[in-house]
């Protein structure tokens, strides 16, 4: 395009979201917020009790920019390289809160510790130790949720409920990590009553392991199809991707 070698956008990511995308995303965020408010009210919980995490994995930076323009500040990512790439493109938006929700790998902990405010998927004590040791000085402690596997399937990520108390005790020695609560990712089911079962189990697990020093006030649970059930059982963060952004555009997600 510029024969003189000028700077041209090399990927779609460099372009802002088209204006029509901004309107669509703003409308979807408003719909999701209305669902959250209604669920809070049905559960007898104060309005504003539940935070919305916009899971932007597989979406271009322009989509995050559009959601930010609609007032969204917390974004979740699952793939480190993709996240770092978008963070660089969005460096001008200094008030974004970045949450890592994907599988943690030991060789990625340094970057996660440096580039995220939260992790939701902590379930390995070696990773906890590394994140603690690698959290840069001058940044507040990394906020973390322990991912819990409630289905008992060994193929699924997460701690078994019986491992949580010991894991929490070990984390007390890690001052650069602040364990805020528990996270779960149950298999989808369609009835409200069935959806509630794992969310109730997560809340009871939390009630059983919380202490005054570590109240575990965060329950990260609930997605597009089950956020009402999660909020009924005490969710404080719901994680939504496609309900806000539509289908993921990047391959491999
Ligand atoms: C992708 C993802 C979500 C959001 O899923 P959608 O189907 O896009 O709403 C929530 N939580 C985690 C951990 C995820 O990986």
mmCIF file of C-alpha atoms and ligand atoms in Angstrom:
data_model
loop_
_atom_site.group_PDB
_atom_site.id
_atom_site.type_symbol
_atom_site.label_atom_id
_atom_site.label_comp_id
_atom_site.label_asym_id
_atom_site.label_seq_id
_atom_site.Cartn_x
_atom_site.Cartn_y
_atom_site.Cartn_z
ATOM 1 C CA UNK A 1 0.000 0.000 0.000
ATOM 2 C CA UNK A 2 2.780 2.436 0.835
ATOM 3 C CA UNK A 3 5.644 1.844 -1.582
ATOM 4 C CA UNK A 4 7.923 4.097 0.393
ATOM 5 C CA UNK A 5 7.855 1.576 3.231
ATOM 6 C CA UNK A 6 5.537 3.459 5.527
ATOM 7 C CA UNK A 7 3.933 1.814 8.471
ATOM 8 C CA UNK A 8 0.882 -0.140 7.456
ATOM 9 C CA UNK A 9 -1.295 -2.259 9.650
ATOM 10 C CA UNK A 10 -0.017 -5.810 9.471
ATOM 11 C CA UNK A 11 -3.043 -7.510 10.966
ATOM 12 C CA UNK A 12 -6.670 -6.868 11.594
ATOM 13 C CA UNK A 13 -5.773 -6.248 15.200
ATOM 14 C CA UNK A 14 -4.315 -2.871 14.454
ATOM 15 C CA UNK A 15 -7.655 -1.607 13.223
ATOM 16 C CA UNK A 16 -10.272 -0.385 15.651
ATOM 17 C CA UNK A 17 -13.488 -2.368 15.769
ATOM 18 C CA UNK A 18 -15.867 -1.176 13.054
ATOM 19 C CA UNK A 19 -18.411 1.291 14.463
ATOM 20 C CA UNK A 20 -21.249 -1.208 14.011
ATOM 21 C CA UNK A 21 -19.346 -3.702 16.187
ATOM 22 C CA UNK A 22 -19.138 -1.072 18.915
ATOM 23 C CA UNK A 23 -22.893 -0.687 18.943
ATOM 24 C CA UNK A 24 -23.499 -4.435 18.958
ATOM 25 C CA UNK A 25 -21.049 -5.042 21.791
ATOM 26 C CA UNK A 26 -22.426 -2.160 23.849
ATOM 27 C CA UNK A 27 -25.945 -3.576 23.422
ATOM 28 C CA UNK A 28 -24.865 -7.103 24.382
ATOM 29 C CA UNK A 29 -23.046 -5.823 27.462
ATOM 30 C CA UNK A 30 -26.168 -3.934 28.478
ATOM 31 C CA UNK A 31 -28.267 -7.111 28.021
ATOM 32 C CA UNK A 32 -25.839 -9.134 30.106
ATOM 33 C CA UNK A 33 -25.781 -6.484 32.827
ATOM 34 C CA UNK A 34 -29.595 -6.522 32.883
ATOM 35 C CA UNK A 35 -29.560 -10.321 33.307
ATOM 36 C CA UNK A 36 -27.067 -9.987 36.151
ATOM 37 C CA UNK A 37 -29.186 -7.311 37.869
ATOM 38 C CA UNK A 38 -32.326 -9.438 37.534
ATOM 39 C CA UNK A 39 -30.553 -12.492 38.946
ATOM 40 C CA UNK A 40 -29.165 -10.460 41.854
ATOM 41 C CA UNK A 41 -32.652 -9.235 42.614
ATOM 42 C CA UNK A 42 -34.190 -12.731 42.388
ATOM 43 C CA UNK A 43 -31.536 -13.975 44.809
ATOM 44 C CA UNK A 44 -32.193 -11.109 47.223
ATOM 45 C CA UNK A 45 -28.665 -9.836 46.706
ATOM 46 C CA UNK A 46 -27.691 -6.176 46.477
ATOM 47 C CA UNK A 47 -27.390 -4.680 43.036
ATOM 48 C CA UNK A 48 -23.740 -4.552 41.998
ATOM 49 C CA UNK A 49 -22.738 -7.622 44.040
ATOM 50 C CA UNK A 50 -21.719 -9.581 40.946
ATOM 51 C CA UNK A 51 -18.881 -8.491 38.659
ATOM 52 C CA UNK A 52 -18.807 -9.212 34.944
ATOM 53 C CA UNK A 53 -15.591 -10.625 33.506
ATOM 54 C CA UNK A 54 -15.563 -10.316 29.713
ATOM 55 C CA UNK A 55 -13.646 -13.324 28.390
ATOM 56 C CA UNK A 56 -11.984 -12.011 25.247
ATOM 57 C CA UNK A 57 -9.909 -15.036 24.201
ATOM 58 C CA UNK A 58 -10.085 -15.549 20.456
ATOM 59 C CA UNK A 59 -11.252 -11.973 19.874
ATOM 60 C CA UNK A 60 -9.260 -9.177 18.293
ATOM 61 C CA UNK A 61 -7.991 -6.224 20.290
ATOM 62 C CA UNK A 62 -10.517 -3.989 18.549
ATOM 63 C CA UNK A 63 -13.335 -5.931 20.193
ATOM 64 C CA UNK A 64 -11.819 -5.309 23.621
ATOM 65 C CA UNK A 65 -11.519 -1.641 22.723
ATOM 66 C CA UNK A 66 -15.219 -1.585 21.830
ATOM 67 C CA UNK A 67 -16.188 -3.235 25.135
ATOM 68 C CA UNK A 68 -13.961 -0.802 27.002
ATOM 69 C CA UNK A 69 -15.749 2.071 25.286
ATOM 70 C CA UNK A 70 -18.992 0.585 26.662
ATOM 71 C CA UNK A 71 -17.590 0.760 30.190
ATOM 72 C CA UNK A 72 -16.233 -2.786 30.604
ATOM 73 C CA UNK A 73 -12.908 -2.931 32.473
ATOM 74 C CA UNK A 74 -12.220 -6.568 33.440
ATOM 75 C CA UNK A 75 -11.109 -8.898 30.622
ATOM 76 C CA UNK A 76 -10.226 -12.593 30.744
ATOM 77 C CA UNK A 77 -7.712 -14.340 28.502
ATOM 78 C CA UNK A 78 -6.718 -18.003 28.209
ATOM 79 C CA UNK A 79 -3.707 -18.051 25.894
ATOM 80 C CA UNK A 80 -0.638 -16.191 27.064
ATOM 81 C CA UNK A 81 0.953 -15.183 23.770
ATOM 82 C CA UNK A 82 -2.330 -13.965 22.359
ATOM 83 C CA UNK A 83 -3.000 -12.009 25.551
ATOM 84 C CA UNK A 84 0.418 -10.320 25.578
ATOM 85 C CA UNK A 85 -0.050 -9.343 21.967
ATOM 86 C CA UNK A 86 -3.392 -7.682 22.731
ATOM 87 C CA UNK A 87 -2.084 -6.029 25.883
ATOM 88 C CA UNK A 88 0.627 -4.386 23.784
ATOM 89 C CA UNK A 89 -1.942 -3.118 21.287
ATOM 90 C CA UNK A 90 -4.142 -1.800 24.091
ATOM 91 C CA UNK A 91 -1.394 -0.254 26.193
ATOM 92 C CA UNK A 92 -3.116 3.130 25.949
ATOM 93 C CA UNK A 93 -6.084 1.750 27.965
ATOM 94 C CA UNK A 94 -4.357 1.860 31.334
ATOM 95 C CA UNK A 95 -7.389 0.984 33.444
ATOM 96 C CA UNK A 96 -8.019 -2.512 32.058
ATOM 97 C CA UNK A 97 -7.885 -5.275 34.671
ATOM 98 C CA UNK A 98 -6.430 -8.448 33.101
ATOM 99 C CA UNK A 99 -7.516 -11.886 34.321
ATOM 100 C CA UNK A 100 -5.803 -15.112 33.256
ATOM 101 C CA UNK A 101 -8.423 -17.890 33.059
ATOM 102 C CA UNK A 102 -6.596 -20.540 31.009
ATOM 103 C CA UNK A 103 -4.450 -23.494 31.908
ATOM 104 C CA UNK A 104 -1.218 -22.378 33.597
ATOM 105 C CA UNK A 105 2.064 -23.862 32.378
ATOM 106 C CA UNK A 106 5.212 -23.676 34.513
ATOM 107 C CA UNK A 107 7.260 -22.060 31.750
ATOM 108 C CA UNK A 108 4.686 -19.249 31.431
ATOM 109 C CA UNK A 109 4.391 -18.214 35.062
ATOM 110 C CA UNK A 110 6.902 -15.363 34.848
ATOM 111 C CA UNK A 111 4.908 -13.679 32.100
ATOM 112 C CA UNK A 112 1.599 -14.303 33.845
ATOM 113 C CA UNK A 113 2.971 -12.844 37.079
ATOM 114 C CA UNK A 114 4.203 -9.764 35.229
ATOM 115 C CA UNK A 115 1.227 -9.121 32.970
ATOM 116 C CA UNK A 116 -1.960 -10.022 34.835
ATOM 117 C CA UNK A 117 -3.860 -8.687 37.829
ATOM 118 C CA UNK A 118 -5.691 -11.958 38.512
ATOM 119 C CA UNK A 119 -5.466 -15.674 37.794
ATOM 120 C CA UNK A 120 -8.605 -17.830 38.090
ATOM 121 C CA UNK A 121 -7.060 -21.195 37.258
ATOM 122 C CA UNK A 122 -4.532 -21.883 39.984
ATOM 123 C CA UNK A 123 -4.450 -25.563 40.951
ATOM 124 C CA UNK A 124 -0.775 -26.506 41.240
ATOM 125 C CA UNK A 125 1.380 -25.536 44.199
ATOM 126 C CA UNK A 126 4.533 -25.326 42.081
ATOM 127 C CA UNK A 127 2.785 -22.759 39.913
ATOM 128 C CA UNK A 128 1.659 -20.862 43.017
ATOM 129 C CA UNK A 129 5.241 -20.743 44.298
ATOM 130 C CA UNK A 130 6.584 -19.577 40.963
ATOM 131 C CA UNK A 131 3.907 -16.903 40.544
ATOM 132 C CA UNK A 132 4.667 -15.662 44.059
ATOM 133 C CA UNK A 133 8.417 -15.564 43.478
ATOM 134 C CA UNK A 134 8.051 -13.973 40.039
ATOM 135 C CA UNK A 135 5.469 -11.314 40.875
ATOM 136 C CA UNK A 136 7.336 -8.068 40.121
ATOM 137 C CA UNK A 137 8.226 -5.869 43.077
ATOM 138 C CA UNK A 138 6.189 -2.696 42.978
ATOM 139 C CA UNK A 139 3.044 -4.433 41.818
ATOM 140 C CA UNK A 140 0.371 -5.424 44.327
ATOM 141 C CA UNK A 141 0.077 -9.132 45.131
ATOM 142 C CA UNK A 142 -1.375 -11.235 42.315
ATOM 143 C CA UNK A 143 -5.052 -11.954 43.044
ATOM 144 C CA UNK A 144 -5.891 -15.617 42.613
ATOM 145 C CA UNK A 145 -8.764 -18.067 42.638
ATOM 146 C CA UNK A 146 -8.207 -21.795 43.076
ATOM 147 C CA UNK A 147 -9.798 -23.789 40.272
ATOM 148 C CA UNK A 148 -11.821 -26.685 41.634
ATOM 149 C CA UNK A 149 -12.727 -29.854 39.759
ATOM 150 C CA UNK A 150 -16.153 -30.809 41.058
ATOM 151 C CA UNK A 151 -16.957 -33.496 38.518
ATOM 152 C CA UNK A 152 -14.286 -35.917 39.711
ATOM 153 C CA UNK A 153 -13.068 -36.444 36.145
ATOM 154 C CA UNK A 154 -9.314 -36.811 36.231
ATOM 155 C CA UNK A 155 -9.034 -35.303 32.745
ATOM 156 C CA UNK A 156 -10.396 -31.989 34.019
ATOM 157 C CA UNK A 157 -8.192 -29.254 35.431
ATOM 158 C CA UNK A 158 -8.599 -28.258 39.033
ATOM 159 C CA UNK A 159 -8.022 -29.328 42.606
ATOM 160 C CA UNK A 160 -10.138 -32.022 44.174
ATOM 161 C CA UNK A 161 -12.234 -30.546 46.992
ATOM 162 C CA UNK A 162 -10.322 -32.651 49.541
ATOM 163 C CA UNK A 163 -7.032 -30.981 48.509
ATOM 164 C CA UNK A 164 -8.151 -27.397 49.032
ATOM 165 C CA UNK A 165 -7.508 -26.894 52.758
ATOM 166 C CA UNK A 166 -3.927 -28.105 52.492
ATOM 167 C CA UNK A 167 -3.324 -26.037 49.356
ATOM 168 C CA UNK A 168 -4.609 -22.926 51.124
ATOM 169 C CA UNK A 169 -2.397 -23.586 54.130
ATOM 170 C CA UNK A 170 0.647 -23.813 51.855
ATOM 171 C CA UNK A 171 -0.304 -20.544 50.148
ATOM 172 C CA UNK A 172 -0.062 -18.706 53.466
ATOM 173 C CA UNK A 173 3.699 -18.733 52.983
ATOM 174 C CA UNK A 174 3.333 -16.880 49.648
ATOM 175 C CA UNK A 175 2.879 -13.165 50.400
ATOM 176 C CA UNK A 176 2.938 -12.057 46.753
ATOM 177 C CA UNK A 177 -0.175 -14.136 46.020
ATOM 178 C CA UNK A 178 -3.524 -13.227 47.479
ATOM 179 C CA UNK A 179 -5.946 -16.130 47.350
ATOM 180 C CA UNK A 180 -9.331 -14.486 46.918
ATOM 181 C CA UNK A 181 -11.636 -17.428 46.355
ATOM 182 C CA UNK A 182 -12.620 -20.419 44.273
ATOM 183 C CA UNK A 183 -13.426 -20.942 40.601
ATOM 184 C CA UNK A 184 -15.178 -23.757 38.784
ATOM 185 C CA UNK A 185 -16.065 -24.603 35.207
ATOM 186 C CA UNK A 186 -18.817 -27.239 35.307
ATOM 187 C CA UNK A 187 -19.992 -29.228 32.317
ATOM 188 C CA UNK A 188 -22.969 -27.465 30.706
ATOM 189 C CA UNK A 189 -26.461 -28.698 31.561
ATOM 190 C CA UNK A 190 -29.735 -27.059 30.694
ATOM 191 C CA UNK A 191 -32.002 -27.251 33.710
ATOM 192 C CA UNK A 192 -31.743 -24.531 36.320
ATOM 193 C CA UNK A 193 -31.972 -27.084 39.147
ATOM 194 C CA UNK A 194 -29.112 -29.182 37.732
ATOM 195 C CA UNK A 195 -27.005 -26.118 37.026
ATOM 196 C CA UNK A 196 -27.205 -25.105 40.673
ATOM 197 C CA UNK A 197 -25.666 -28.332 41.999
ATOM 198 C CA UNK A 198 -21.967 -27.638 41.301
ATOM 199 C CA UNK A 199 -22.367 -23.961 42.236
ATOM 200 C CA UNK A 200 -23.869 -24.906 45.585
ATOM 201 C CA UNK A 201 -21.027 -27.394 46.054
ATOM 202 C CA UNK A 202 -18.442 -24.674 45.386
ATOM 203 C CA UNK A 203 -20.078 -22.318 47.864
ATOM 204 C CA UNK A 204 -20.228 -25.010 50.559
ATOM 205 C CA UNK A 205 -16.602 -25.903 49.920
ATOM 206 C CA UNK A 206 -15.688 -22.240 50.336
ATOM 207 C CA UNK A 207 -17.733 -21.950 53.531
ATOM 208 C CA UNK A 208 -15.865 -24.952 54.891
ATOM 209 C CA UNK A 209 -12.321 -23.713 54.196
ATOM 210 C CA UNK A 210 -12.649 -19.926 54.663
ATOM 211 C CA UNK A 211 -11.070 -18.379 57.762
ATOM 212 C CA UNK A 212 -11.194 -14.823 59.143
ATOM 213 C CA UNK A 213 -7.697 -14.246 57.744
ATOM 214 C CA UNK A 214 -8.659 -15.722 54.378
ATOM 215 C CA UNK A 215 -12.391 -15.141 53.850
ATOM 216 C CA UNK A 216 -12.374 -16.309 50.210
ATOM 217 C CA UNK A 217 -15.034 -13.786 49.341
ATOM 218 C CA UNK A 218 -14.810 -14.472 45.590
ATOM 219 C CA UNK A 219 -16.729 -17.228 43.806
ATOM 220 C CA UNK A 220 -15.852 -17.185 40.099
ATOM 221 C CA UNK A 221 -18.637 -19.263 38.582
ATOM 222 C CA UNK A 222 -21.299 -18.924 35.918
ATOM 223 C CA UNK A 223 -21.146 -18.383 32.164
ATOM 224 C CA UNK A 224 -23.605 -17.372 29.444
ATOM 225 C CA UNK A 225 -26.039 -20.247 29.910
ATOM 226 C CA UNK A 226 -25.929 -20.649 33.661
ATOM 227 C CA UNK A 227 -25.205 -17.250 35.177
ATOM 228 C CA UNK A 228 -28.645 -17.085 36.855
ATOM 229 C CA UNK A 229 -28.034 -20.390 38.666
ATOM 230 C CA UNK A 230 -24.536 -19.287 39.654
ATOM 231 C CA UNK A 231 -25.770 -15.960 41.029
ATOM 232 C CA UNK A 232 -28.522 -17.754 42.959
ATOM 233 C CA UNK A 233 -25.751 -19.773 44.661
ATOM 234 C CA UNK A 234 -23.503 -16.830 45.452
ATOM 235 C CA UNK A 235 -21.303 -16.146 42.413
ATOM 236 C CA UNK A 236 -19.396 -12.867 42.717
ATOM 237 C CA UNK A 237 -17.738 -13.001 39.270
ATOM 238 C CA UNK A 238 -19.440 -14.392 36.168
ATOM 239 C CA UNK A 239 -17.281 -15.053 33.099
ATOM 240 C CA UNK A 240 -18.818 -14.429 29.687
ATOM 241 C CA UNK A 241 -17.257 -14.548 26.247
ATOM 242 C CA UNK A 242 -19.457 -15.218 23.255
ATOM 243 C CA UNK A 243 -22.524 -13.611 24.860
ATOM 244 C CA UNK A 244 -20.626 -10.324 24.629
ATOM 245 C CA UNK A 245 -18.329 -10.690 21.641
ATOM 246 C CA UNK A 246 -20.063 -13.264 19.452
ATOM 247 C CA UNK A 247 -18.194 -16.195 17.935
ATOM 248 C CA UNK A 248 -14.460 -16.279 18.387
ATOM 249 C CA UNK A 249 -12.650 -15.171 15.242
ATOM 250 C CA UNK A 250 -9.204 -16.607 15.881
ATOM 251 C CA UNK A 251 -8.626 -20.197 14.837
ATOM 252 C CA UNK A 252 -7.960 -22.831 17.472
ATOM 253 C CA UNK A 253 -10.288 -21.555 20.177
HETATM 254 C C1 LIG B 1 -13.891 -19.296 27.380
HETATM 255 C C2 LIG B 1 -14.142 -19.259 28.820
HETATM 256 C C3 LIG B 1 -15.276 -18.615 29.333
HETATM 257 C C4 LIG B 1 -16.326 -17.955 28.467
HETATM 258 O O1 LIG B 1 -16.893 -18.884 27.624
HETATM 259 P P1 LIG B 1 -17.966 -18.428 26.517
HETATM 260 O O2 LIG B 1 -18.497 -19.702 26.026
HETATM 261 O O3 LIG B 1 -17.203 -17.680 25.488
HETATM 262 O O4 LIG B 1 -18.959 -17.566 27.187
HETATM 263 C C5 LIG B 1 -15.421 -18.589 30.706
HETATM 264 N N1 LIG B 1 -14.517 -19.149 31.530
HETATM 265 C C6 LIG B 1 -13.422 -19.764 31.079
HETATM 266 C C7 LIG B 1 -12.460 -20.371 32.048
HETATM 267 C C8 LIG B 1 -13.198 -19.845 29.713
HETATM 268 O O5 LIG B 1 -12.095 -20.464 29.265
#
